[in-house]
PDB file of N, CA and C in Angstrom:
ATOM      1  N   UNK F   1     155.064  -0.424 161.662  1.00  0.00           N
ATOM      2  CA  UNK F   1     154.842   0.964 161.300  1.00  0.00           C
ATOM      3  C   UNK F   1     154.952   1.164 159.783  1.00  0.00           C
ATOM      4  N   UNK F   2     155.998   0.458 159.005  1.00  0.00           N
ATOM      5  CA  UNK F   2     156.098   0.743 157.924  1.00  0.00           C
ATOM      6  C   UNK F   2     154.992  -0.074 156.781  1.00  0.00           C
ATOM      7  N   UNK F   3     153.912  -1.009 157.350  1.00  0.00           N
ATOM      8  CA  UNK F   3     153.270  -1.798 156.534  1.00  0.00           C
ATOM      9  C   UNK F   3     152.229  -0.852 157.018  1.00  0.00           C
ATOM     10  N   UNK F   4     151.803  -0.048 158.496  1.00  0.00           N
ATOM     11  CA  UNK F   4     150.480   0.809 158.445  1.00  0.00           C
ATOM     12  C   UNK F   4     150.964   1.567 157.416  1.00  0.00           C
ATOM     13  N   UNK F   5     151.790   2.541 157.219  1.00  0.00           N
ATOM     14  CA  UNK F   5     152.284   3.662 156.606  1.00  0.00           C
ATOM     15  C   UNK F   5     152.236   3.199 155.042  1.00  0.00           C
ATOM     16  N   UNK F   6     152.241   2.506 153.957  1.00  0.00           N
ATOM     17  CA  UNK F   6     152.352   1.342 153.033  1.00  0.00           C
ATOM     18  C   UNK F   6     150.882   1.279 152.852  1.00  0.00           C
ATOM     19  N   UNK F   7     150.036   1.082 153.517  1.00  0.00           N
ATOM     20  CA  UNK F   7     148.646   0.575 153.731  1.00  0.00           C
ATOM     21  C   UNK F   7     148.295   1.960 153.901  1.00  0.00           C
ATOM     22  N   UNK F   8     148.274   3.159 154.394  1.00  0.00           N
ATOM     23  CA  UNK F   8     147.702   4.373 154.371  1.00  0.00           C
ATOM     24  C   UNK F   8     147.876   5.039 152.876  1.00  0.00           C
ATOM     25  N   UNK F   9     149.308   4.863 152.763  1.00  0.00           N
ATOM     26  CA  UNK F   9     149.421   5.697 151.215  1.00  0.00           C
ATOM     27  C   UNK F   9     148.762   4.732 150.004  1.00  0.00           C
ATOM     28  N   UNK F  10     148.708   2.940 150.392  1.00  0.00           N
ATOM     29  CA  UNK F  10     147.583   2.651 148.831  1.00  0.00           C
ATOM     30  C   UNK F  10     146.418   3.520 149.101  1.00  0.00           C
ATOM     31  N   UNK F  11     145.900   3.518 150.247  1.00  0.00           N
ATOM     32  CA  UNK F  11     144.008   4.037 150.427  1.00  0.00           C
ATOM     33  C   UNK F  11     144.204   4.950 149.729  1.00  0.00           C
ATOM     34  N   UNK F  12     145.003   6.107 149.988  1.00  0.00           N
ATOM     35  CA  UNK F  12     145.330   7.170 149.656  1.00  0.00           C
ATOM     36  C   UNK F  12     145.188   7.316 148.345  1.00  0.00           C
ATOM     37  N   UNK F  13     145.948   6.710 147.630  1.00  0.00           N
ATOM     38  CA  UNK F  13     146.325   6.906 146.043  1.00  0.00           C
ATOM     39  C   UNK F  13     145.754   5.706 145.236  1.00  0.00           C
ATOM     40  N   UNK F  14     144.751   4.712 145.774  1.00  0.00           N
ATOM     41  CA  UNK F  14     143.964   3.978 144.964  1.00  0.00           C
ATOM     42  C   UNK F  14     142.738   4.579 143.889  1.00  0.00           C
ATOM     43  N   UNK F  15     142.490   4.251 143.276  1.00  0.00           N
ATOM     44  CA  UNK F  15     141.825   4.948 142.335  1.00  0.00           C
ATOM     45  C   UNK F  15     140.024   4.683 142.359  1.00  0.00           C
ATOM     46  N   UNK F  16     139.922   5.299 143.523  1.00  0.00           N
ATOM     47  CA  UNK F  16     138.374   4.998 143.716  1.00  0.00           C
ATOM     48  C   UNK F  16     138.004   6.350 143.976  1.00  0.00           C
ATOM     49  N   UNK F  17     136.906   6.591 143.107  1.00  0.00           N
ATOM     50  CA  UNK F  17     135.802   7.905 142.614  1.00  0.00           C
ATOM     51  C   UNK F  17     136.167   8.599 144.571  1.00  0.00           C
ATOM     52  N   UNK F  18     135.522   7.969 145.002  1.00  0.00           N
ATOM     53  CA  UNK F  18     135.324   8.762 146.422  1.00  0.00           C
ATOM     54  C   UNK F  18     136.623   9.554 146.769  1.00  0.00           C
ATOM     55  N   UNK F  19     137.356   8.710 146.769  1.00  0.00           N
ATOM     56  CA  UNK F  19     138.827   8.944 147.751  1.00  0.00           C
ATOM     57  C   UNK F  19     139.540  10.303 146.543  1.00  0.00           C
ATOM     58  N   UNK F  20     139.214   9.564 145.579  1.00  0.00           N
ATOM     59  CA  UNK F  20     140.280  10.396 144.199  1.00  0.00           C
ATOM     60  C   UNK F  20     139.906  12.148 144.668  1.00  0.00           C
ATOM     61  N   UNK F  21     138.410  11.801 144.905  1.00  0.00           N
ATOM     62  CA  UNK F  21     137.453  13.075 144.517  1.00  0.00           C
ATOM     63  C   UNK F  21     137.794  14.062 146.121  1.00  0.00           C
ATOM     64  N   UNK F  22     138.099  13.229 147.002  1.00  0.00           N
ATOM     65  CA  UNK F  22     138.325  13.967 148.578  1.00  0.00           C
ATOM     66  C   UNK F  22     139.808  14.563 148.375  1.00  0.00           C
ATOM     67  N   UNK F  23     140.674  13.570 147.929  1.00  0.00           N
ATOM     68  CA  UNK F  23     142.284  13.860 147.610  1.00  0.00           C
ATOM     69  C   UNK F  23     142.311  15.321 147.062  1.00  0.00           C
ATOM     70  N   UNK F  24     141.982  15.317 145.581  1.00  0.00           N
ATOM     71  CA  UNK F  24     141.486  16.493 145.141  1.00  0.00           C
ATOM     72  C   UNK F  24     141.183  17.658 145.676  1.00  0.00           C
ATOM     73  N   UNK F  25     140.461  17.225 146.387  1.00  0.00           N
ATOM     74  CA  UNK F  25     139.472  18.202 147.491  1.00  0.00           C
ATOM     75  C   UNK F  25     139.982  19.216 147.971  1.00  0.00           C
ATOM     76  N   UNK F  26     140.862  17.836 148.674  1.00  0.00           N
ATOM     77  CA  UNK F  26     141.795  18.779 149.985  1.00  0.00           C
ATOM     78  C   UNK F  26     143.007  19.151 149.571  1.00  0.00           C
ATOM     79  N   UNK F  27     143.828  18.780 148.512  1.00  0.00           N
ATOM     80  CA  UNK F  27     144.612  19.607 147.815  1.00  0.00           C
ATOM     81  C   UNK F  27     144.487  20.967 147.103  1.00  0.00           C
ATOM     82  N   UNK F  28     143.212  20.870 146.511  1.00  0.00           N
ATOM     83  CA  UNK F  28     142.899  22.336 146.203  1.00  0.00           C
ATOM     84  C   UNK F  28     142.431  23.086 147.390  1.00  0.00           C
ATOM     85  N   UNK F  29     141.932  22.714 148.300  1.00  0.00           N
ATOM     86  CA  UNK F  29     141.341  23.327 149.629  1.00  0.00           C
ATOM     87  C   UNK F  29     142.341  24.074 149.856  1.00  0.00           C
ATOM     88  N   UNK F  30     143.819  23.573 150.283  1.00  0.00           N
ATOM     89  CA  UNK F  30     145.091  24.088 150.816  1.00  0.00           C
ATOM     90  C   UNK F  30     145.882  24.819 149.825  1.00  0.00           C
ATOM     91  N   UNK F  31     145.899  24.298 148.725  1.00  0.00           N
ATOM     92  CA  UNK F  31     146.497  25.292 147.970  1.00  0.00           C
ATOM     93  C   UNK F  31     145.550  26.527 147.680  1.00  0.00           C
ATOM     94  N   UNK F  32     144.448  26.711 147.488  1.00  0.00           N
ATOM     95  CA  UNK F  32     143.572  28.040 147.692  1.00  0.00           C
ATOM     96  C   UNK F  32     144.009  28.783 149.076  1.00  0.00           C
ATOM     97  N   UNK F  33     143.791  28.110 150.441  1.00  0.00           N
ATOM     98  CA  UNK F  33     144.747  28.825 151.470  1.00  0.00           C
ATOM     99  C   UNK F  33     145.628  29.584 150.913  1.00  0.00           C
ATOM    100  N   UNK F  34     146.700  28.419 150.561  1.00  0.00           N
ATOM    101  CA  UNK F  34     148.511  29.310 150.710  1.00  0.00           C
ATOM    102  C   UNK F  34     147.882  30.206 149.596  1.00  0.00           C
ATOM    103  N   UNK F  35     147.487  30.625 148.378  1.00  0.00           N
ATOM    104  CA  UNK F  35     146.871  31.497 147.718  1.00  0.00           C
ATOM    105  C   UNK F  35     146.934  32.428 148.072  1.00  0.00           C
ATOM    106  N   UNK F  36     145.614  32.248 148.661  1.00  0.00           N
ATOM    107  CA  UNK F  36     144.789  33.511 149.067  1.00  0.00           C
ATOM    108  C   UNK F  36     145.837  34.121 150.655  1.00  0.00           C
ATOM    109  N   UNK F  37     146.476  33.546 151.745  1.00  0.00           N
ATOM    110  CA  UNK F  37     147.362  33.948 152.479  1.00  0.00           C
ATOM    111  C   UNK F  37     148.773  34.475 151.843  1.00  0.00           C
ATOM    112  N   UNK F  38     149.026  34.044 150.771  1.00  0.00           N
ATOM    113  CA  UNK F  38     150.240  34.764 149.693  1.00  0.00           C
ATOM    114  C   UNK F  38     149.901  36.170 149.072  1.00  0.00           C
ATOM    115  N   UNK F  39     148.527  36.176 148.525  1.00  0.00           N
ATOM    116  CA  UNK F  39     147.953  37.068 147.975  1.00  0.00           C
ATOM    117  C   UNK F  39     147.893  38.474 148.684  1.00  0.00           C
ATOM    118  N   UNK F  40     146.857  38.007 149.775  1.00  0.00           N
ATOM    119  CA  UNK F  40     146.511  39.364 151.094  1.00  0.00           C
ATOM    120  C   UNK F  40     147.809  39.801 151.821  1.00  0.00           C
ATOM    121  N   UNK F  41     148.968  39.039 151.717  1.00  0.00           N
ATOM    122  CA  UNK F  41     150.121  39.268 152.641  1.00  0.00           C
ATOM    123  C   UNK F  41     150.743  40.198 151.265  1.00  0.00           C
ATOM    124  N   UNK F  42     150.708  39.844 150.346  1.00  0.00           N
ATOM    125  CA  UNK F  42     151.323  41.037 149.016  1.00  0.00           C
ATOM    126  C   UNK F  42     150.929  42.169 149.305  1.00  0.00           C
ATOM    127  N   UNK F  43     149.371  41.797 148.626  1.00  0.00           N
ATOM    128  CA  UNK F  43     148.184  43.429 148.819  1.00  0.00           C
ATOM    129  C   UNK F  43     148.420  44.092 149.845  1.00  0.00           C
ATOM    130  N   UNK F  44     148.614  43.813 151.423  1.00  0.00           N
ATOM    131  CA  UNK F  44     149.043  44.371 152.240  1.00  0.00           C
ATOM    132  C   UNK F  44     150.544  45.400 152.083  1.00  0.00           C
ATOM    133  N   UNK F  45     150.879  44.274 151.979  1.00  0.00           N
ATOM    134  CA  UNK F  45     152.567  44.883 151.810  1.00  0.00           C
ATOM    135  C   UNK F  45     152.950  46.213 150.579  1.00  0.00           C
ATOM    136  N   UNK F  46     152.373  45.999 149.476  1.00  0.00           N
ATOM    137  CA  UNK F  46     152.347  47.053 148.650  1.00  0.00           C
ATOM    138  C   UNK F  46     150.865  47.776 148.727  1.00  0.00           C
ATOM    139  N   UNK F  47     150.339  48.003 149.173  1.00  0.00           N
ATOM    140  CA  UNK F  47     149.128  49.338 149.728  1.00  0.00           C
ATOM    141  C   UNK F  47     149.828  50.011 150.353  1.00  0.00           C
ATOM    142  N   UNK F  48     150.969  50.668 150.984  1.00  0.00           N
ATOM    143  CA  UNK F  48     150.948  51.573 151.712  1.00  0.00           C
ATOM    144  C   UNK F  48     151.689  52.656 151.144  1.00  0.00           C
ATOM    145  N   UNK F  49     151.642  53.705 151.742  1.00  0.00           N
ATOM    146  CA  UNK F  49     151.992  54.869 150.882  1.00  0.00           C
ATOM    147  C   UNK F  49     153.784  54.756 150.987  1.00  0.00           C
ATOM    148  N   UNK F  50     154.275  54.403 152.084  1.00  0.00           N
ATOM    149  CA  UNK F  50     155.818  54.221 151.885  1.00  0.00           C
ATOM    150  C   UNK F  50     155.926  53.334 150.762  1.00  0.00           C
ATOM    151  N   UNK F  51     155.625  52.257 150.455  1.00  0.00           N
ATOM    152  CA  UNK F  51     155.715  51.691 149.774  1.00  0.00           C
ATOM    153  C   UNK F  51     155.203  52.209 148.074  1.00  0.00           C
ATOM    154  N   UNK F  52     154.611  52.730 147.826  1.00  0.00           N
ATOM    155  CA  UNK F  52     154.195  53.640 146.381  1.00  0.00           C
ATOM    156  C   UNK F  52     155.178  54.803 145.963  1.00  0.00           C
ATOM    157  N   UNK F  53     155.740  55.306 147.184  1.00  0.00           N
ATOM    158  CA  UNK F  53     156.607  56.422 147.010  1.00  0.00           C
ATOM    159  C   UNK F  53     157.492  56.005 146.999  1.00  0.00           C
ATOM    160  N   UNK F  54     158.268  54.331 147.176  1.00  0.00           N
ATOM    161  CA  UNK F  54     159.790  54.475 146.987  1.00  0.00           C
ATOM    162  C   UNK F  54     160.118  54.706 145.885  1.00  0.00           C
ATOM    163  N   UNK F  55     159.773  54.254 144.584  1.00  0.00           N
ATOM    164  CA  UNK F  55     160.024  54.857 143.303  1.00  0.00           C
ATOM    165  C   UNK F  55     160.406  56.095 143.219  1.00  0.00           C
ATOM    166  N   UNK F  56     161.605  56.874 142.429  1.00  0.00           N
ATOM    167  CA  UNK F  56     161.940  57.877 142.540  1.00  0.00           C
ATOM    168  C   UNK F  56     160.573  58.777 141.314  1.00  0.00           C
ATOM    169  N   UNK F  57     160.406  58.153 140.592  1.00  0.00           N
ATOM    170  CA  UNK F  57     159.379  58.821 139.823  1.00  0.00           C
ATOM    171  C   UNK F  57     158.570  59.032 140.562  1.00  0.00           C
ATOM    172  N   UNK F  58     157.818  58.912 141.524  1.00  0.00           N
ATOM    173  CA  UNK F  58     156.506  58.442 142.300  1.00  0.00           C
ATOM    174  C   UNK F  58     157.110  60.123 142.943  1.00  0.00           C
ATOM    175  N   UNK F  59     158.034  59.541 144.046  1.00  0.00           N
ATOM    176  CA  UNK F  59     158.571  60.481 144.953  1.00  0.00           C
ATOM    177  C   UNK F  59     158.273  61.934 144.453  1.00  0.00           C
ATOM    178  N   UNK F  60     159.191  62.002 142.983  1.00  0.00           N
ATOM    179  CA  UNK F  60     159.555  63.583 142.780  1.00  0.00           C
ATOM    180  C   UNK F  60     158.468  63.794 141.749  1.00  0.00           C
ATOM    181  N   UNK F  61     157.480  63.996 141.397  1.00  0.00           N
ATOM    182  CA  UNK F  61     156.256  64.139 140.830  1.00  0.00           C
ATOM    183  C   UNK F  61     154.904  63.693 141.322  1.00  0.00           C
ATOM    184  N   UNK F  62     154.642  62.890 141.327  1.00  0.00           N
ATOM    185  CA  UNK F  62     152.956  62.792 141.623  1.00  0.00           C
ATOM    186  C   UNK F  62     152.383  62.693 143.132  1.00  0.00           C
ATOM    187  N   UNK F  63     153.460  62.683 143.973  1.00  0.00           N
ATOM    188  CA  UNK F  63     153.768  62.291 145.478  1.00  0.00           C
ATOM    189  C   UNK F  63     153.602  64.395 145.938  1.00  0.00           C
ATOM    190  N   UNK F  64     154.148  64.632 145.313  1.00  0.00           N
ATOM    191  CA  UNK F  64     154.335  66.153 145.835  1.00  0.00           C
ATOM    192  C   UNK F  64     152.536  66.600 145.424  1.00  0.00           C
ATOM    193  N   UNK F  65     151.808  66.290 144.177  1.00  0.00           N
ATOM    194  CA  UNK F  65     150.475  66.871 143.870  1.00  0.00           C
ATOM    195  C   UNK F  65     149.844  66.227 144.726  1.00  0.00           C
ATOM    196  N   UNK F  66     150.156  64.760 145.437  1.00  0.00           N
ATOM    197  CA  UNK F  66     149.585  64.540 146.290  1.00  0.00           C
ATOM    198  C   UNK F  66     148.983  65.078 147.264  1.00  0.00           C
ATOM    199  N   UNK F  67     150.283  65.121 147.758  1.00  0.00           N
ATOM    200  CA  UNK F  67     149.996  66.507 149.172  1.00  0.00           C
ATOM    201  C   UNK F  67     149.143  67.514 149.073  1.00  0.00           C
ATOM    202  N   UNK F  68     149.660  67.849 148.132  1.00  0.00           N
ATOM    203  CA  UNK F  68     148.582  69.089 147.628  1.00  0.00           C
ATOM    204  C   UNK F  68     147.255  69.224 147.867  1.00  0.00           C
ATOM    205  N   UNK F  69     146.932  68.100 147.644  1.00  0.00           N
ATOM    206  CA  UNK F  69     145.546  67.720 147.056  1.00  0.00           C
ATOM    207  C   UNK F  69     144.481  67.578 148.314  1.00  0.00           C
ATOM    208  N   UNK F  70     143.419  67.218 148.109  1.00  0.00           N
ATOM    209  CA  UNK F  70     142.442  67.203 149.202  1.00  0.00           C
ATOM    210  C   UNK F  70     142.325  65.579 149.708  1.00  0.00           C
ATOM    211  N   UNK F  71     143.177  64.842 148.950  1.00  0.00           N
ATOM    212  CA  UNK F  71     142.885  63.026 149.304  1.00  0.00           C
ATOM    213  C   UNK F  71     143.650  62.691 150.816  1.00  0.00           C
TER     214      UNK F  71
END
């Protein structure tokens, strides 16, 4: 097990155009994921109006013209 495992990580990390260029690949592939799943899970989380109004500035000024308003 430990000479397959030995023998998977040279392929892996040998320095041939193909392999270098797939390695690459799929490292940026996944880190764009966690990204973009880090990102939309933020944007989500701060879009909502509880969330804009916890600020006490928010709250006691522009939160009240809110209401007001036709939005």
């Amino acid at each position: 097990m430990l000479r397959l495992s030995k023998r998977l990580w040279h392929w892996f990390t040998r320095p041939s155009v193909l392999i270098g260029q797939g390695v690459l690949l799929l490292i940026g592939g996944i880190g764009g994921i966690i990204f973009w799943g880090g990102f939309h899970t933020a944007m989500g989380a701060t879009n909502t109006l509880e969330f804009c109004i916890s600020c006490h500035e928010m709250r006691d000024t522009v939160y009240q013209e809110y209401k007001a308003s036709a939005h």
